[in-house]
Amino acid sequence: MTSNDEYVLQLLTERGFVSEEQVQAAAMSMRAENETTLDVLVAGGTLSEDDVLGTVADQFGLKYCHINPEAIDPEITKEIPADIAKRYGVVPVVADGDSITVALSDPMGYDAIDSLRYVLNGREVEAVITPKEEIVAAMAKLYQADEPADVQTRDEFADAEDANGNDAPVIKLATMLITNGIKMKASDIHLEPMEKEFRVRYRIDGALRKMDSPPKRLQSAIISRIKIMSKMKISEKRIPQDGRIQITVNGKDLDLRVSSVPTNHGESIVMRVLDKSNLALGLPQLGFLSDDQTTFERLIKLPDGVVLVTGPTGSGKTTTLYACLGQINTPDKKLITVEDPVEYQMSGINQVQVNKDVGLDFSAALRSILRQAPNIVMIGEIRDEETAGIAMEAALTGHLVFSTLHTNDAPSAVTRLLDIGCKPFLVASALRAAMAQRLVRAICENCREAYTPSDRELKMLGQFSKTMPERMYHGAGCEKCGRSGYKGRKGIFEIFKVDDTIQRLIFDHAPATLLRQRAREMGMRTLREDGMLKVANGMTSLSEVLRVTMGDAD
């Protein structure tokens, strides 16, 4: 009846036409080899053909109607020849200037419509959904066939199979949008309903790139398919939803964290690609300079205390924390994490998933896992006073605690902790260090070339111009980097260590400016200074560093 019964049954169940119990009973009663669960439900009268086709047509934004062959003008056959009509399983119904309306029996047969547009030299083709028997009868009358035609929806891609077999076209398209993003090393896949288009963008190396957009009329179908894959409720379109997709591409297991938000023109979908190969990253691969790497390695091997990684969303904080855990994960230590969600499964580490529906938030989970006698604890994010307080107390009782915080620079982590209600003496006693980080695009090694900076760039360098080399580097653009000149990303860092003087300043509730001044006296490099060293080393470009450190004037 349609190209994919599983998808149709999901729709019918969500809309209340059939219950899950009825679907299961029908599945158990199948006898014929080619019989499907949907066939059993229709044959048994549980569902009607109108229910099935009407529901799926509505889901795809199409009109469902019956046609009367006697009411169709035979002259319309001049618009679509018999061989074309039979090939694509359609009959013309109405022709009006540059537009023609055709009837077809499969709501998911959008590939036939797209192919017809090509065959008809770009003419606008509209579709209505009609029962198969009525299309067969209309085709026999209009084209005077000697026997009923075998109506099928086919096009030049019909014989092609993807890794999942003979999937419906909409399923193939949804899967293709995901796999193409993964192949292009996208960190996020954005499906955005606009007024007149269904926009697809991939975030590659931190920058969004617009891709070819699917037809606007397929927007609802593609979004529904993504929601089914991520186990969201497809009938709920009024509130945000979260889900997860597990997929294998080229032998690599990947997780996609999916977010759906209702907008003016439909639901916006963002899929964040969680690549487990990132777990193999060590601290050197993150982009540390040698002295900062030595400092940070010493910090993460302390016996107790709190070590924070700060920065905005998407700055690589989680990747850094996982790299830390991977380095210190040895059989003689017990490591427990509390995450929302658990982004990567790590061997040898006990990982706890936050579940607010049952009251398991960060603070509740943290209180429980401390009774598990861990050596090292990682908290996905400190969001409130209770979580922060428990983390500080855990550090004072002999645990090493890692976590993240949203601040613009490293010294501001202290101010943030005090603002959410932490006692100054707890912060001063427990905090060992805070590291701010940003991600900058790395210059493509394949097209990297030296150049002499312009006067404008030298002016932008300001005080750093005296220490920069006469020649800097940029990417000329090549096939490997998509002509962008960049491939991959590296971190720039600012490590704020807490010494006795800073402890006293924290205890006295000193402002972040004084903390920053003392840290600079101790030799702390700011984010911009670290970035400029990496510009001098040819790792990234001046524009990249200036882009992510606009607020760092030091």
XYZ file of C-alpha atoms in Angstrom, residues 242 244 257 272 318 322 337-343 352-356 360-362 378-381 383:
26
model
C 15.239 15.498 23.039
C 19.183 10.046 20.555
C 22.136 13.801 20.291
C 24.989 16.789 17.490
C 33.699 17.773 27.423
C 37.339 12.900 28.596
C 31.093 10.420 36.255
C 27.707 12.145 36.496
C 26.591 13.385 33.075
C 23.564 14.803 31.292
C 23.639 13.001 28.972
C 26.404 10.382 28.949
C 27.982 11.436 25.668
C 25.858 7.810 35.740
C 23.132 9.300 33.550
C 21.130 12.157 35.086
C 17.390 11.439 35.026
C 15.339 14.373 36.280
C 18.174 11.924 39.834
C 19.724 15.328 39.193
C 23.399 16.273 39.518
C 33.690 13.998 37.007
C 30.546 16.166 37.055
C 29.234 17.128 33.643
C 28.443 20.676 34.719
C 24.776 24.473 37.583
